[in-house]
PDB file of C-alpha atoms in Angstrom:
ATOM      1  CA  MET A   1     175.700 202.433 111.286  1.00 52.00           C
ATOM      2  CA  THR A   2     172.270 201.562 112.532  1.00 56.00           C
ATOM      3  CA  ASN A   3     169.092 203.584 112.004  1.00 56.00           C
ATOM      4  CA  SER A   4     166.292 203.052 114.408  1.00 55.00           C
ATOM      5  CA  THR A   5     162.792 204.399 114.120  1.00 52.00           C
ATOM      6  CA  GLN A   6     159.798 203.830 116.244  1.00 54.00           C
ATOM      7  CA  VAL A   7     156.612 202.851 114.440  1.00 49.00           C
ATOM      8  CA  PRO A   8     153.425 203.966 116.173  1.00 50.00           C
ATOM      9  CA  THR A   9     151.334 201.007 117.326  1.00 53.00           C
ATOM     10  CA  SER A  10     147.968 202.656 116.725  1.00 46.00           C
ATOM     11  CA  SER A  11     146.908 205.427 114.424  1.00 44.00           C
ATOM     12  CA  PRO A  12     144.983 208.356 115.919  1.00 46.00           C
ATOM     13  CA  ILE A  13     142.484 208.253 113.031  1.00 44.00           C
ATOM     14  CA  ASP A  14     140.889 205.119 111.699  1.00 44.00           C
ATOM     15  CA  ALA A  15     142.107 205.064 108.078  1.00 43.00           C
ATOM     16  CA  GLY A  16     139.162 203.018 106.814  1.00 43.00           C
ATOM     17  CA  ALA A  17     136.555 205.403 108.206  1.00 42.00           C
ATOM     18  CA  ALA A  18     138.369 208.482 106.913  1.00 39.00           C
ATOM     19  CA  GLU A  19     138.720 206.969 103.449  1.00 40.00           C
ATOM     20  CA  HIS A  20     135.084 205.896 103.310  1.00 38.00           C
ATOM     21  CA  ALA A  21     133.745 209.285 104.382  1.00 41.00           C
ATOM     22  CA  THR A  22     135.592 211.145 101.625  1.00 39.00           C
ATOM     23  CA  HIS A  23     135.405 208.508  98.879  1.00 45.00           C
ATOM     24  CA  ARG A  24     139.090 207.679  98.496  1.00 45.00           C
ATOM     25  CA  ILE A  25     140.346 211.241  99.017  1.00 43.00           C
ATOM     26  CA  ALA A  26     142.477 211.926 102.065  1.00 44.00           C
ATOM     27  CA  GLY A  27     140.790 213.975 104.793  1.00 42.00           C
ATOM     28  CA  HIS A  28     142.916 217.063 104.135  1.00 46.00           C
ATOM     29  CA  HIS A  29     141.850 217.090 100.428  1.00 53.00           C
ATOM     30  CA  GLU A  30     138.260 218.285 100.570  1.00 61.00           C
ATOM     31  CA  PRO A  31     136.255 218.811  97.356  1.00 65.00           C
ATOM     32  CA  VAL A  32     136.689 222.282  95.890  1.00 60.00           C
ATOM     33  CA  ILE A  33     133.389 223.999  95.220  1.00 59.00           C
ATOM     34  CA  ASP A  34     134.933 227.124  93.627  1.00 67.00           C
ATOM     35  CA  CYS A  35     136.984 225.172  91.082  1.00 81.00           C
ATOM     36  CA  PHE A  36     137.427 227.951  88.495  1.00 87.00           C
ATOM     37  CA  THR A  37     140.997 228.325  89.739  1.00 86.00           C
ATOM     38  CA  LEU A  38     141.708 224.680  88.860  1.00 89.00           C
ATOM     39  CA  LEU A  39     140.745 225.114  85.182  1.00 89.00           C
ATOM     40  CA  ASP A  40     143.583 225.655  82.712  1.00 89.00           C
ATOM     41  CA  HIS A  41     143.735 228.827  80.605  1.00 89.00           C
ATOM     42  CA  ARG A  42     142.175 227.180  77.499  1.00 90.00           C
ATOM     43  CA  THR A  43     139.160 225.960  79.443  1.00 90.00           C
ATOM     44  CA  ARG A  44     138.798 229.293  81.269  1.00 90.00           C
ATOM     45  CA  ALA A  45     138.719 231.119  77.924  1.00 91.00           C
ATOM     46  CA  ARG A  46     135.793 228.937  76.777  1.00 91.00           C
ATOM     47  CA  THR A  47     133.561 229.743  79.764  1.00 92.00           C
ATOM     48  CA  ILE A  48     130.477 231.908  79.321  1.00 92.00           C
ATOM     49  CA  ALA A  49     128.107 233.501  81.812  1.00 91.00           C
ATOM     50  CA  ALA A  50     125.065 231.408  82.641  1.00 89.00           C
ATOM     51  CA  ALA A  51     122.686 234.335  82.129  1.00 88.00           C
ATOM     52  CA  GLY A  52     123.469 234.776  78.420  1.00 83.00           C
ATOM     53  CA  ALA A  53     123.987 231.147  77.428  1.00 89.00           C
ATOM     54  CA  PRO A  54     122.269 229.785  74.305  1.00 92.00           C
ATOM     55  CA  PRO A  55     120.411 226.448  74.426  1.00 90.00           C
ATOM     56  CA  GLY A  56     122.699 223.441  74.780  1.00 91.00           C
ATOM     57  CA  ARG A  57     124.531 221.144  77.191  1.00 93.00           C
ATOM     58  CA  TYR A  58     127.127 222.513  79.593  1.00 94.00           C
ATOM     59  CA  LEU A  59     129.351 221.857  82.578  1.00 94.00           C
ATOM     60  CA  SER A  60     128.881 224.501  85.236  1.00 93.00           C
ATOM     61  CA  VAL A  61     131.602 225.902  87.507  1.00 91.00           C
ATOM     62  CA  GLU A  62     131.302 228.554  90.163  1.00 87.00           C
ATOM     63  CA  ARG A  63     133.531 231.566  90.563  1.00 86.00           C
ATOM     64  CA  GLY A  64     132.530 233.344  93.729  1.00 83.00           C
ATOM     65  CA  ASP A  65     128.856 234.228  93.305  1.00 85.00           C
ATOM     66  CA  GLU A  66     128.977 233.878  89.512  1.00 88.00           C
ATOM     67  CA  THR A  67     128.090 230.690  87.613  1.00 90.00           C
ATOM     68  CA  LEU A  68     130.093 230.030  84.451  1.00 92.00           C
ATOM     69  CA  LEU A  69     129.352 227.411  81.813  1.00 94.00           C
ATOM     70  CA  ILE A  70     131.688 225.290  79.693  1.00 94.00           C
ATOM     71  CA  ALA A  71     129.924 224.276  76.474  1.00 93.00           C
ATOM     72  CA  LEU A  72     129.938 220.586  75.570  1.00 93.00           C
ATOM     73  CA  GLU A  73     130.272 221.131  71.823  1.00 89.00           C
ATOM     74  CA  ARG A  74     131.706 217.790  70.731  1.00 92.00           C
ATOM     75  CA  ALA A  75     130.085 214.374  70.778  1.00 95.00           C
ATOM     76  CA  ILE A  76     132.856 213.194  73.123  1.00 95.00           C
ATOM     77  CA  THR A  77     134.464 215.474  75.719  1.00 95.00           C
ATOM     78  CA  HIS A  78     137.517 214.306  77.676  1.00 96.00           C
ATOM     79  CA  ILE A  79     138.000 215.530  81.248  1.00 95.00           C
ATOM     80  CA  GLY A  80     141.387 215.230  82.915  1.00 95.00           C
ATOM     81  CA  ARG A  81     144.771 216.641  83.779  1.00 93.00           C
ATOM     82  CA  GLY A  82     146.536 215.606  80.556  1.00 92.00           C
ATOM     83  CA  LEU A  83     147.225 217.682  77.479  1.00 91.00           C
ATOM     84  CA  ILE A  84     144.632 215.865  75.350  1.00 91.00           C
ATOM     85  CA  ALA A  85     141.765 216.698  77.722  1.00 93.00           C
ATOM     86  CA  ASP A  86     139.091 219.060  76.410  1.00 94.00           C
ATOM     87  CA  VAL A  87     138.319 220.198  79.969  1.00 94.00           C
ATOM     88  CA  ARG A  88     141.726 220.373  81.675  1.00 94.00           C
ATOM     89  CA  LEU A  89     141.856 220.411  85.440  1.00 92.00           C
ATOM     90  CA  ALA A  90     145.048 221.300  87.296  1.00 89.00           C
ATOM     91  CA  ASP A  91     144.535 219.065  90.318  1.00 87.00           C
ATOM     92  CA  VAL A  92     146.816 216.248  91.467  1.00 89.00           C
ATOM     93  CA  GLN A  93     143.760 214.171  92.455  1.00 90.00           C
ATOM     94  CA  VAL A  94     142.564 214.182  88.810  1.00 92.00           C
ATOM     95  CA  SER A  95     144.031 211.581  86.449  1.00 93.00           C
ATOM     96  CA  ARG A  96     145.453 212.579  83.062  1.00 94.00           C
ATOM     97  CA  ARG A  97     142.521 210.773  81.468  1.00 94.00           C
ATOM     98  CA  HIS A  98     139.861 210.928  84.157  1.00 95.00           C
ATOM     99  CA  ALA A  99     136.388 210.898  82.608  1.00 96.00           C
ATOM    100  CA  ILE A 100     134.524 211.127  79.305  1.00 96.00           C
ATOM    101  CA  ILE A 101     131.194 212.811  78.614  1.00 96.00           C
ATOM    102  CA  ALA A 102     129.466 211.340  75.587  1.00 96.00           C
ATOM    103  CA  LEU A 103     126.567 213.248  74.021  1.00 94.00           C
ATOM    104  CA  ARG A 104     124.056 211.119  72.171  1.00 87.00           C
ATOM    105  CA  GLY A 105     120.592 211.590  70.782  1.00 82.00           C
ATOM    106  CA  ASP A 106     119.024 209.940  73.837  1.00 80.00           C
ATOM    107  CA  GLY A 107     120.986 212.078  76.309  1.00 88.00           C
ATOM    108  CA  ALA A 108     124.422 212.476  77.837  1.00 94.00           C
ATOM    109  CA  ARG A 109     126.494 209.864  79.645  1.00 95.00           C
ATOM    110  CA  VAL A 110     129.559 210.075  81.847  1.00 96.00           C
ATOM    111  CA  LEU A 111     132.148 207.310  81.691  1.00 95.00           C
ATOM    112  CA  ASP A 112     135.056 206.841  84.061  1.00 93.00           C
ATOM    113  CA  ASP A 113     138.238 206.658  81.942  1.00 92.00           C
ATOM    114  CA  ARG A 114     140.064 204.250  84.298  1.00 92.00           C
ATOM    115  CA  SER A 115     140.914 207.066  86.705  1.00 92.00           C
ATOM    116  CA  SER A 116     142.866 206.288  89.852  1.00 91.00           C
ATOM    117  CA  ASN A 117     140.570 208.202  92.245  1.00 90.00           C
ATOM    118  CA  GLY A 118     137.258 207.464  90.544  1.00 92.00           C
ATOM    119  CA  THR A 119     134.468 209.541  89.047  1.00 94.00           C
ATOM    120  CA  PHE A 120     131.481 210.363  91.224  1.00 95.00           C
ATOM    121  CA  LEU A 121     127.979 211.298  90.172  1.00 95.00           C
ATOM    122  CA  ASN A 122     125.816 212.814  92.911  1.00 94.00           C
ATOM    123  CA  GLY A 123     128.191 211.384  95.536  1.00 91.00           C
ATOM    124  CA  ARG A 124     128.257 207.819  94.204  1.00 94.00           C
ATOM    125  CA  PRO A 125     131.146 206.201  92.328  1.00 94.00           C
ATOM    126  CA  VAL A 126     130.227 205.396  88.724  1.00 95.00           C
ATOM    127  CA  THR A 127     131.771 203.568  85.811  1.00 95.00           C
ATOM    128  CA  THR A 128     129.102 204.735  83.375  1.00 94.00           C
ATOM    129  CA  ALA A 129     125.880 206.636  84.025  1.00 95.00           C
ATOM    130  CA  TYR A 130     123.345 208.823  82.263  1.00 95.00           C
ATOM    131  CA  LEU A 131     123.388 212.514  83.146  1.00 95.00           C
ATOM    132  CA  SER A 132     120.334 214.602  83.979  1.00 94.00           C
ATOM    133  CA  ASP A 133     120.030 218.356  84.309  1.00 93.00           C
ATOM    134  CA  GLY A 134     121.500 219.432  87.650  1.00 92.00           C
ATOM    135  CA  ASP A 135     123.622 216.317  88.325  1.00 94.00           C
ATOM    136  CA  VAL A 136     126.817 216.923  90.305  1.00 94.00           C
ATOM    137  CA  LEU A 137     129.970 215.378  88.845  1.00 94.00           C
ATOM    138  CA  ARG A 138     133.147 215.090  90.929  1.00 93.00           C
ATOM    139  CA  CYS A 139     136.576 214.310  89.491  1.00 92.00           C
ATOM    140  CA  GLY A 140     139.231 214.363  92.188  1.00 88.00           C
ATOM    141  CA  ARG A 141     138.572 217.490  94.244  1.00 87.00           C
ATOM    142  CA  VAL A 142     136.818 219.288  91.373  1.00 89.00           C
ATOM    143  CA  VAL A 143     133.043 219.614  91.519  1.00 91.00           C
ATOM    144  CA  LEU A 144     131.180 220.281  88.254  1.00 93.00           C
ATOM    145  CA  ARG A 145     127.458 220.445  87.559  1.00 94.00           C
ATOM    146  CA  TYR A 146     125.836 219.177  84.349  1.00 95.00           C
ATOM    147  CA  VAL A 147     123.385 221.737  82.941  1.00 94.00           C
ATOM    148  CA  GLU A 148     120.960 221.496  80.015  1.00 92.00           C
ATOM    149  CA  ILE A 149     119.424 224.700  78.684  1.00 91.00           C
ATOM    150  CA  ALA A 150     116.352 223.950  76.600  1.00 86.00           C
ATOM    151  CA  PRO A 151     115.472 226.066  73.566  1.00 82.00           C
ATOM    152  CA  ARG A 152     112.782 228.647  74.115  1.00 76.00           C
ATOM    153  CA  ARG A 153     109.405 227.672  72.815  1.00 74.00           C
ATOM    154  CA  ARG A 154     107.657 229.829  70.317  1.00 69.00           C
ATOM    155  CA  ALA A 155     104.278 231.110  71.363  1.00 63.00           C
ATOM    156  CA  GLU A 156     101.618 228.891  69.897  1.00 68.00           C
ATOM    157  CA  PRO A 157      99.100 230.655  67.660  1.00 68.00           C
ATOM    158  CA  ARG A 158      95.771 231.306  69.272  1.00 68.00           C
ATOM    159  CA  LEU A 159      92.755 229.531  67.921  1.00 69.00           C
ATOM    160  CA  ARG A 160      90.319 231.798  66.119  1.00 68.00           C
ATOM    161  CA  MET A 161      86.703 231.152  66.761  1.00 64.00           C
ATOM    162  CA  ALA A 162      83.871 232.447  64.642  1.00 66.00           C
ATOM    163  CA  LEU A 163      81.595 234.820  66.524  1.00 68.00           C
ATOM    164  CA  GLY A 164      78.456 234.204  64.498  1.00 64.00           C
ATOM    165  CA  ARG A 165      76.831 231.017  63.344  1.00 62.00           C
ATOM    166  CA  ARG A 166      77.110 230.039  59.762  1.00 61.00           C
ATOM    167  CA  ALA A 167      74.152 228.599  57.959  1.00 58.00           C
ATOM    168  CA  ARG A 168      74.427 225.058  56.794  1.00 59.00           C
ATOM    169  CA  ARG A 169      73.760 224.397  53.172  1.00 61.00           C
ATOM    170  CA  GLY A 170      70.105 224.004  52.372  1.00 58.00           C
ATOM    171  CA  VAL A 171      68.900 225.224  55.782  1.00 56.00           C
ATOM    172  CA  ALA A 172      67.630 228.780  56.130  1.00 57.00           C
ATOM    173  CA  GLU A 173      69.092 230.765  58.957  1.00 57.00           C
ATOM    174  CA  SER A 174      66.537 232.008  61.451  1.00 56.00           C
ATOM    175  CA  PRO A 175      67.374 235.121  63.420  1.00 57.00           C
ATOM    176  CA  ALA A 176      67.327 234.848  67.185  1.00 61.00           C
ATOM    177  CA  ASP A 177      65.475 238.149  67.720  1.00 58.00           C
ATOM    178  CA  PRO A 178      61.712 237.856  67.050  1.00 57.00           C
ATOM    179  CA  TYR A 179      61.467 241.539  66.042  1.00 56.00           C
ATOM    180  CA  THR A 180      63.984 241.155  63.211  1.00 55.00           C
ATOM    181  CA  ALA A 181      62.177 237.990  62.165  1.00 54.00           C
ATOM    182  CA  ARG A 182      58.926 239.940  61.714  1.00 55.00           C
ATOM    183  CA  VAL A 183      60.620 242.854  59.922  1.00 55.00           C
ATOM    184  CA  SER A 184      62.417 240.669  57.419  1.00 54.00           C
ATOM    185  CA  GLN A 185      59.182 238.883  56.403  1.00 55.00           C
TER     186      GLN A 185
END
């Protein structure tokens, strides 16, 4: 019994160009902007509305027109598809241990946890990088935004200024009005 197959001599799409344009993700796997559906039930339960969020550091996901935040409460937050991940993503393009977000006194950093498809920060592949407010993080097809909400400042007390001049010690105060100067003498 002989099986024969014909191998195409040329591909209709240049594989190198397609891979480069999407950063290692096949052309039919476009990044998902509305990635709330890819969060597992534990991570979904931890989301809060952006409007009522207290000061802190968050990962932002969009659900339709609504922006939801996932609080980064621990010093180290694991992102991935595995059971040990703090932010679990149900996407085949995401590794079980995909990325780590480390919060430190000098800021937050993202580290790629040896993922197979890479971790991207603002469209560029990274191994480790500092995060700034508004940075876009992509793990597989999932797009997350890093958000920092600063504490509200208290209103500074107003400076009180004296309305009248005070006399210095040993110097007599002279009134500015010549009439009152004559009356007081």
